[in-house]
Amino acid sequence: MLLAVALLLAVVDVAPRPREAPALASADAVVIVRWREEPPVPPAGLQPLPSLDWLGLHRYAVEPTQVDAVLAALSADPRVEFVERDRSYKLLSVPDDPLIGEQWNLQQVHAIDAWDVATGGGDVIVAVLDSGIDASHPELAGRVVSGRNVRERNSDTRDDIGHGTHVAGVIGARGDNGIGVAGMSWGVRLMPIKITDRQGEASITAAAQGIRWAVDHGARIINLSFGGLDDSRTVRLAVEDAYQRGALLVAAAGNCGEVATFRDEGCDVANPPIYPAALSQVIAVGALGANGELAPYSETGSYIRLTAPGGVGGSRRSNPLDYILSTWPPGLPSPIDVPGYS
């Protein structure tokens, strides 16, 4: 699914950087509002939080038991253009089961042939909106640029889950260095944008702030490792802003394509559109198995523009060709019992 991050795009026009908001409040009790006519005093039950000024959006803390009532009241308020809850996103598409000891995915996309022409340069920055990146990993060291932890409002982008480091390795693990694995581009620079908590959950606000920070700091490609069922107006606005400023946005199409497992992935029906992948400004990438077949869990639909190796893995499968081998934080237990890889 991450093959598309090796594509080129136009240089981003960097706009003035807005003042960043403090650490985010719980997504379970936050609503996001775009006012047609902002009242001088917030309505009862709304506690102002730092806003998303560049999108013209205001955020408010709400008592958890009152969220539905507040949403209903604001939806009926003629002064409100739209309102939505700051919902959660989940990371997509890296399994925890044993993986293979060779990278069939690179053979499938003829990467070895492509490396005879070019192996990738350091003039492109790819932002990885995920759980962070282990910048000390020997396959990634020296090419991880400064990033941002938008959940905690600091520069601590260490990966305490593993997902972001795995994605980063697929994109840009150093090749021809005599160890481990190789990524698609050996010279690309990687920007960690940590949008998750320690359970791997992100929020609408974190996603929007992460996209903005990445573009403001020179990312030309943005990998969106998360997804959900809700077409968030907030994330849609952030994606539109990044796209208009020249960023190429890539996202996994989603994992709810299989009738037997879609509920395990948090979906109510099989093969629903997954956002932000389904947005027109985002390149949605489906998954293929080792034999070029569509992975059973992969979403299908008119919004999917590319397919790329993803494996046909799942919690109930054990075929070693089901998965993608990549980097993993050496300090975390390795699912394949090889420190630093998964």
Coordinates of C-alpha atoms in Angstrom, one line a residue:
M1 CA 0.0 0.0 0.0
L2 CA 2.9 2.3 0.5
L3 CA 4.5 2.1 -3.0
A4 CA 3.0 5.4 -4.0
V5 CA 5.1 7.3 -1.5
A6 CA 8.0 6.9 -3.9
L7 CA 6.2 9.2 -6.4
L8 CA 7.3 12.8 -7.1
L9 CA 5.3 15.9 -6.6
A10 CA 5.5 19.7 -7.0
V11 CA 7.5 21.7 -4.4
V12 CA 5.3 22.9 -1.6
D13 CA 4.8 26.7 -1.1
V14 CA 5.5 27.2 2.6
A15 CA 3.0 29.6 4.3
P16 CA 3.5 31.4 7.6
R17 CA 3.4 28.9 10.4
P18 CA 0.4 29.4 12.8
R19 CA 0.7 29.3 16.5
E20 CA 0.4 25.7 17.7
A21 CA -2.3 24.6 20.1
P22 CA -1.5 23.1 23.5
A23 CA -1.8 19.4 24.1
L24 CA -5.1 17.9 22.8
A25 CA -8.0 17.2 25.0
S26 CA -9.8 13.8 25.0
A27 CA -11.4 13.2 21.6
D28 CA -14.4 11.7 23.4
A29 CA -15.6 15.1 24.7
V30 CA -14.6 17.6 22.1
V31 CA -16.7 19.1 19.3
I32 CA -15.5 21.1 16.3
V33 CA -17.6 23.9 14.9
R34 CA -17.4 26.2 11.9
W35 CA -19.5 29.3 12.6
R36 CA -21.3 31.3 10.0
E37 CA -21.7 33.9 12.7
E38 CA -19.6 33.4 15.8
P39 CA -21.4 34.4 19.0
P40 CA -19.6 36.8 21.4
V41 CA -20.0 34.2 24.2
P42 CA -19.9 30.4 23.5
P43 CA -23.3 28.7 24.1
A44 CA -23.9 27.0 27.4
G45 CA -22.1 23.8 27.8
L46 CA -19.2 24.7 25.5
Q47 CA -15.7 25.3 27.0
P48 CA -13.4 26.9 24.4
L49 CA -10.2 25.0 23.4
P50 CA -7.4 26.1 21.1
S51 CA -8.9 26.5 17.7
L52 CA -7.8 25.4 14.2
D53 CA -7.4 28.9 13.0
W54 CA -6.1 28.2 9.5
L55 CA -9.3 26.2 8.8
G56 CA -11.6 28.6 10.5
L57 CA -12.7 26.0 13.0
H58 CA -13.4 26.3 16.7
R59 CA -13.0 23.5 19.3
Y60 CA -14.9 23.1 22.5
A61 CA -14.8 20.7 25.4
V62 CA -18.1 19.2 26.3
E63 CA -19.3 17.1 29.2
P64 CA -19.1 13.5 27.9
T65 CA -22.8 12.8 28.8
Q66 CA -23.9 16.0 26.9
V67 CA -22.1 15.4 23.6
D68 CA -25.2 14.2 21.7
A69 CA -27.4 16.9 23.0
V70 CA -24.8 19.6 22.2
L71 CA -24.3 18.3 18.7
A72 CA -28.1 18.3 18.1
A73 CA -28.4 21.9 19.4
L74 CA -25.5 23.2 17.3
S75 CA -26.8 21.4 14.2
A76 CA -30.1 23.2 14.5
D77 CA -28.4 26.6 15.2
P78 CA -28.6 28.8 12.0
R79 CA -25.3 30.4 13.0
V80 CA -23.5 27.1 12.6
E81 CA -22.1 26.0 9.2
F82 CA -21.2 22.5 10.5
V83 CA -20.4 20.7 13.7
E84 CA -18.8 17.3 14.3
R85 CA -17.4 15.3 17.2
D86 CA -13.6 15.0 17.4
R87 CA -13.7 11.2 16.7
S88 CA -10.9 8.7 16.8
Y89 CA -8.9 7.2 13.9
K90 CA -7.1 3.9 14.0
L91 CA -3.8 3.0 12.3
L92 CA -4.2 0.6 9.4
S93 CA -2.5 -2.4 7.8
V94 CA 0.5 -3.6 9.7
P95 CA -0.1 -7.1 11.2
D96 CA 1.4 -8.5 14.3
D97 CA 1.8 -12.1 13.1
P98 CA 5.1 -13.7 11.9
L99 CA 6.3 -12.4 8.6
I100 CA 8.6 -13.7 5.9
G101 CA 12.4 -13.6 5.8
E102 CA 12.6 -12.0 2.4
Q103 CA 10.9 -9.0 0.7
W104 CA 8.6 -10.5 -2.0
N105 CA 7.0 -7.1 -2.2
L106 CA 10.1 -5.5 -3.8
Q107 CA 10.2 -8.3 -6.4
Q108 CA 6.6 -7.8 -7.2
V109 CA 7.0 -4.1 -8.0
H110 CA 10.4 -4.7 -9.8
A111 CA 12.2 -2.4 -7.4
I112 CA 15.5 -4.2 -8.0
D113 CA 15.3 -3.3 -11.7
A114 CA 14.3 0.3 -10.8
W115 CA 17.4 0.6 -8.6
D116 CA 19.6 0.2 -11.6
V117 CA 18.3 3.5 -12.7
A118 CA 17.9 5.4 -9.4
T119 CA 17.7 4.6 -5.7
G120 CA 16.1 7.8 -4.5
G121 CA 17.6 11.1 -3.3
G122 CA 17.4 13.2 -0.2
D123 CA 15.6 16.1 -1.9
V124 CA 12.2 14.6 -1.1
I125 CA 10.7 14.6 2.5
V126 CA 8.0 12.1 3.2
A127 CA 5.9 12.8 6.3
V128 CA 4.6 9.7 8.0
L129 CA 1.5 10.5 10.1
D130 CA 1.6 7.6 12.5
S131 CA 2.9 6.5 15.8
G132 CA 6.3 8.1 15.4
I133 CA 9.6 6.7 14.0
D134 CA 12.6 5.1 15.7
A135 CA 15.2 7.5 14.4
S136 CA 18.0 5.4 15.9
H137 CA 17.2 2.3 13.8
P138 CA 20.4 1.5 11.8
E139 CA 18.2 1.2 8.6
L140 CA 16.8 4.8 9.1
A141 CA 19.5 6.6 11.1
G142 CA 20.6 9.9 9.6
R143 CA 17.6 10.4 7.4
V144 CA 14.9 11.1 9.9
V145 CA 14.3 14.9 10.0
S146 CA 12.7 16.8 12.8
G147 CA 9.1 16.0 13.3
R148 CA 6.3 16.8 15.7
N149 CA 4.2 15.0 18.4
V150 CA 0.9 16.8 17.9
R151 CA -0.8 14.9 20.6
E152 CA 1.6 16.0 23.4
R153 CA 2.7 19.3 21.7
N154 CA 6.4 18.5 21.7
S155 CA 9.2 17.1 19.5
D156 CA 9.2 13.6 21.1
T157 CA 8.4 11.4 18.1
R158 CA 9.8 8.2 19.4
D159 CA 7.7 5.2 18.3
D160 CA 6.3 3.3 21.3
I161 CA 4.0 1.1 19.2
G162 CA 6.1 0.1 16.1
H163 CA 3.6 0.9 13.4
G164 CA 5.2 4.1 12.2
T165 CA 8.7 2.6 12.1
H166 CA 7.4 -0.3 10.1
V167 CA 5.8 2.1 7.6
A168 CA 8.9 4.2 7.5
G169 CA 11.0 1.1 6.6
V170 CA 8.8 0.2 3.7
I171 CA 9.2 3.7 2.4
G172 CA 12.9 4.3 3.0
A173 CA 15.0 1.7 4.8
R174 CA 18.6 2.1 3.6
G175 CA 19.5 -0.4 0.9
D176 CA 22.8 -2.0 -0.1
N177 CA 24.2 -1.6 3.5
G178 CA 24.8 -5.3 4.2
I179 CA 22.1 -5.6 6.9
G180 CA 18.4 -6.2 7.3
V181 CA 15.9 -4.9 4.7
A182 CA 15.7 -2.3 1.9
G183 CA 13.0 0.3 1.4
M184 CA 11.7 1.7 -1.9
S185 CA 13.8 4.8 -1.7
W186 CA 17.3 4.6 -0.1
G187 CA 17.9 8.3 0.2
V188 CA 14.5 9.8 1.0
R189 CA 14.2 11.8 4.2
L190 CA 11.5 10.8 6.6
M191 CA 9.5 13.2 8.8
P192 CA 7.8 11.6 11.8
I193 CA 4.4 13.2 12.7
K194 CA 3.1 11.4 15.8
I195 CA -0.7 11.6 15.9
T196 CA -1.4 8.6 18.1
D197 CA -1.6 7.9 21.8
R198 CA 0.0 4.8 23.3
Q199 CA -3.0 2.7 22.2
G200 CA -2.5 3.6 18.6
E201 CA -5.6 5.9 18.4
A202 CA -5.5 9.3 16.7
S203 CA -8.2 12.0 16.6
I204 CA -9.6 14.2 13.9
T205 CA -7.9 17.2 15.5
A206 CA -4.5 15.4 15.6
A207 CA -4.8 14.4 12.0
A208 CA -5.6 17.9 10.8
Q209 CA -2.8 19.4 12.9
G210 CA -0.4 16.8 11.7
I211 CA -1.2 17.4 8.0
R212 CA -0.7 21.2 8.5
W213 CA 2.6 20.8 10.4
A214 CA 4.0 18.5 7.8
V215 CA 3.2 20.9 4.9
D216 CA 4.5 23.9 6.8
H217 CA 7.8 22.2 7.4
G218 CA 8.5 21.1 3.9
A219 CA 7.0 17.6 3.4
R220 CA 6.3 17.0 -0.3
I221 CA 4.6 13.7 0.3
I222 CA 2.3 12.8 3.2
N223 CA 1.6 9.2 4.1
L224 CA -1.7 9.0 6.0
S225 CA -1.5 5.7 8.0
F226 CA -4.9 6.1 9.6
G227 CA -8.5 5.7 8.6
G228 CA -12.1 5.6 9.7
L229 CA -15.7 5.5 8.5
D230 CA -16.5 9.1 9.1
D231 CA -16.0 11.7 6.4
S232 CA -14.7 14.4 8.7
R233 CA -15.3 17.9 7.4
T234 CA -12.3 19.0 9.5
V235 CA -9.9 16.5 7.9
R236 CA -11.4 17.2 4.5
L237 CA -10.5 20.9 4.9
A238 CA -7.0 20.0 6.1
V239 CA -6.5 17.7 3.1
E240 CA -7.8 20.3 0.7
D241 CA -5.4 22.9 2.2
A242 CA -2.4 20.6 1.9
Y243 CA -3.3 19.6 -1.7
Q244 CA -3.7 23.2 -2.8
R245 CA -0.2 23.9 -1.5
G246 CA 1.3 21.2 -3.6
A247 CA 1.5 18.2 -1.2
L248 CA 0.9 14.6 -2.5
L249 CA -1.3 12.7 0.0
V250 CA -1.4 8.9 0.1
A251 CA -3.5 6.7 2.2
A252 CA -4.4 3.0 2.7
A253 CA -7.7 2.1 1.2
G254 CA -8.8 0.2 4.3
N255 CA -9.1 -3.3 5.7
C256 CA -12.9 -4.0 5.7
G257 CA -13.2 -5.7 2.3
E258 CA -13.5 -9.2 3.6
V259 CA -17.0 -10.5 4.6
A260 CA -15.5 -12.8 7.3
T261 CA -13.4 -10.2 9.1
F262 CA -14.9 -6.7 8.4
R263 CA -16.5 -6.5 11.9
D264 CA -13.1 -7.3 13.5
E265 CA -11.7 -4.2 11.7
G266 CA -14.4 -2.0 13.3
C267 CA -16.7 -1.7 10.3
D268 CA -20.5 -2.1 10.3
V269 CA -20.7 -3.4 6.7
A270 CA -18.2 -4.9 4.3
N271 CA -16.3 -2.7 2.0
P272 CA -17.4 0.8 3.1
P273 CA -15.5 3.9 1.9
I274 CA -12.6 4.6 4.3
Y275 CA -11.6 8.2 5.0
P276 CA -9.4 10.1 4.3
A277 CA -8.5 7.6 1.5
A278 CA -11.8 8.2 -0.2
L279 CA -11.3 11.9 -0.6
S280 CA -10.6 13.0 -4.1
Q281 CA -7.3 14.8 -3.2
V282 CA -5.9 11.6 -1.7
I283 CA -4.3 8.7 -3.6
A284 CA -6.0 5.6 -2.1
V285 CA -4.0 2.4 -2.4
G286 CA -5.4 -1.1 -2.2
A287 CA -3.4 -4.2 -1.2
L288 CA -2.2 -7.1 -3.2
G289 CA -1.0 -10.6 -2.2
A290 CA 2.3 -12.2 -3.1
N291 CA 0.8 -13.7 -6.3
G292 CA -0.6 -10.4 -7.5
E293 CA -4.1 -11.2 -6.3
L294 CA -6.3 -8.6 -4.5
A295 CA -5.8 -9.1 -0.7
P296 CA -9.1 -10.3 0.7
Y297 CA -9.3 -7.6 3.3
S298 CA -8.5 -4.8 0.8
E299 CA -11.3 -2.3 0.0
T300 CA -12.5 -1.9 -3.5
G301 CA -14.3 0.9 -5.2
S302 CA -14.0 3.7 -7.7
Y303 CA -11.9 5.9 -5.3
I304 CA -9.0 3.5 -5.2
R305 CA -6.4 4.6 -7.7
L306 CA -3.5 2.2 -7.1
T307 CA -2.8 -1.2 -5.7
A308 CA 0.6 -2.3 -4.2
P309 CA 2.0 -5.2 -2.1
G310 CA 0.3 -5.6 1.2
G311 CA 0.0 -9.3 1.8
V312 CA -3.1 -11.2 2.5
G313 CA -2.4 -11.4 6.3
G314 CA -4.7 -11.5 9.2
S315 CA -4.8 -12.7 12.7
R316 CA -6.0 -16.1 11.6
R317 CA -3.5 -16.7 8.9
S318 CA 0.1 -18.0 9.2
N319 CA 1.5 -18.3 5.6
P320 CA 4.8 -16.5 5.7
L321 CA 4.1 -14.9 2.3
D322 CA 1.1 -13.1 3.8
Y323 CA 3.0 -10.2 5.1
I324 CA 5.5 -7.4 4.5
L325 CA 8.9 -7.5 6.2
S326 CA 10.2 -4.1 7.4
T327 CA 11.9 -2.2 10.2
W328 CA 10.7 -2.3 13.8
P329 CA 11.9 -0.4 16.9
P330 CA 14.7 -2.5 18.4
G331 CA 13.5 -1.7 21.9
L332 CA 10.1 -3.3 21.3
P333 CA 9.5 -7.1 21.1
S334 CA 9.7 -8.3 17.5
P335 CA 6.7 -10.2 16.3
I336 CA 9.2 -12.4 14.3
D337 CA 11.7 -12.7 17.1
V338 CA 14.3 -10.8 15.1
P339 CA 15.1 -7.6 17.0
G340 CA 14.6 -4.5 14.9
Y341 CA 12.4 -6.1 12.3
S342 CA 8.8 -7.2 11.8

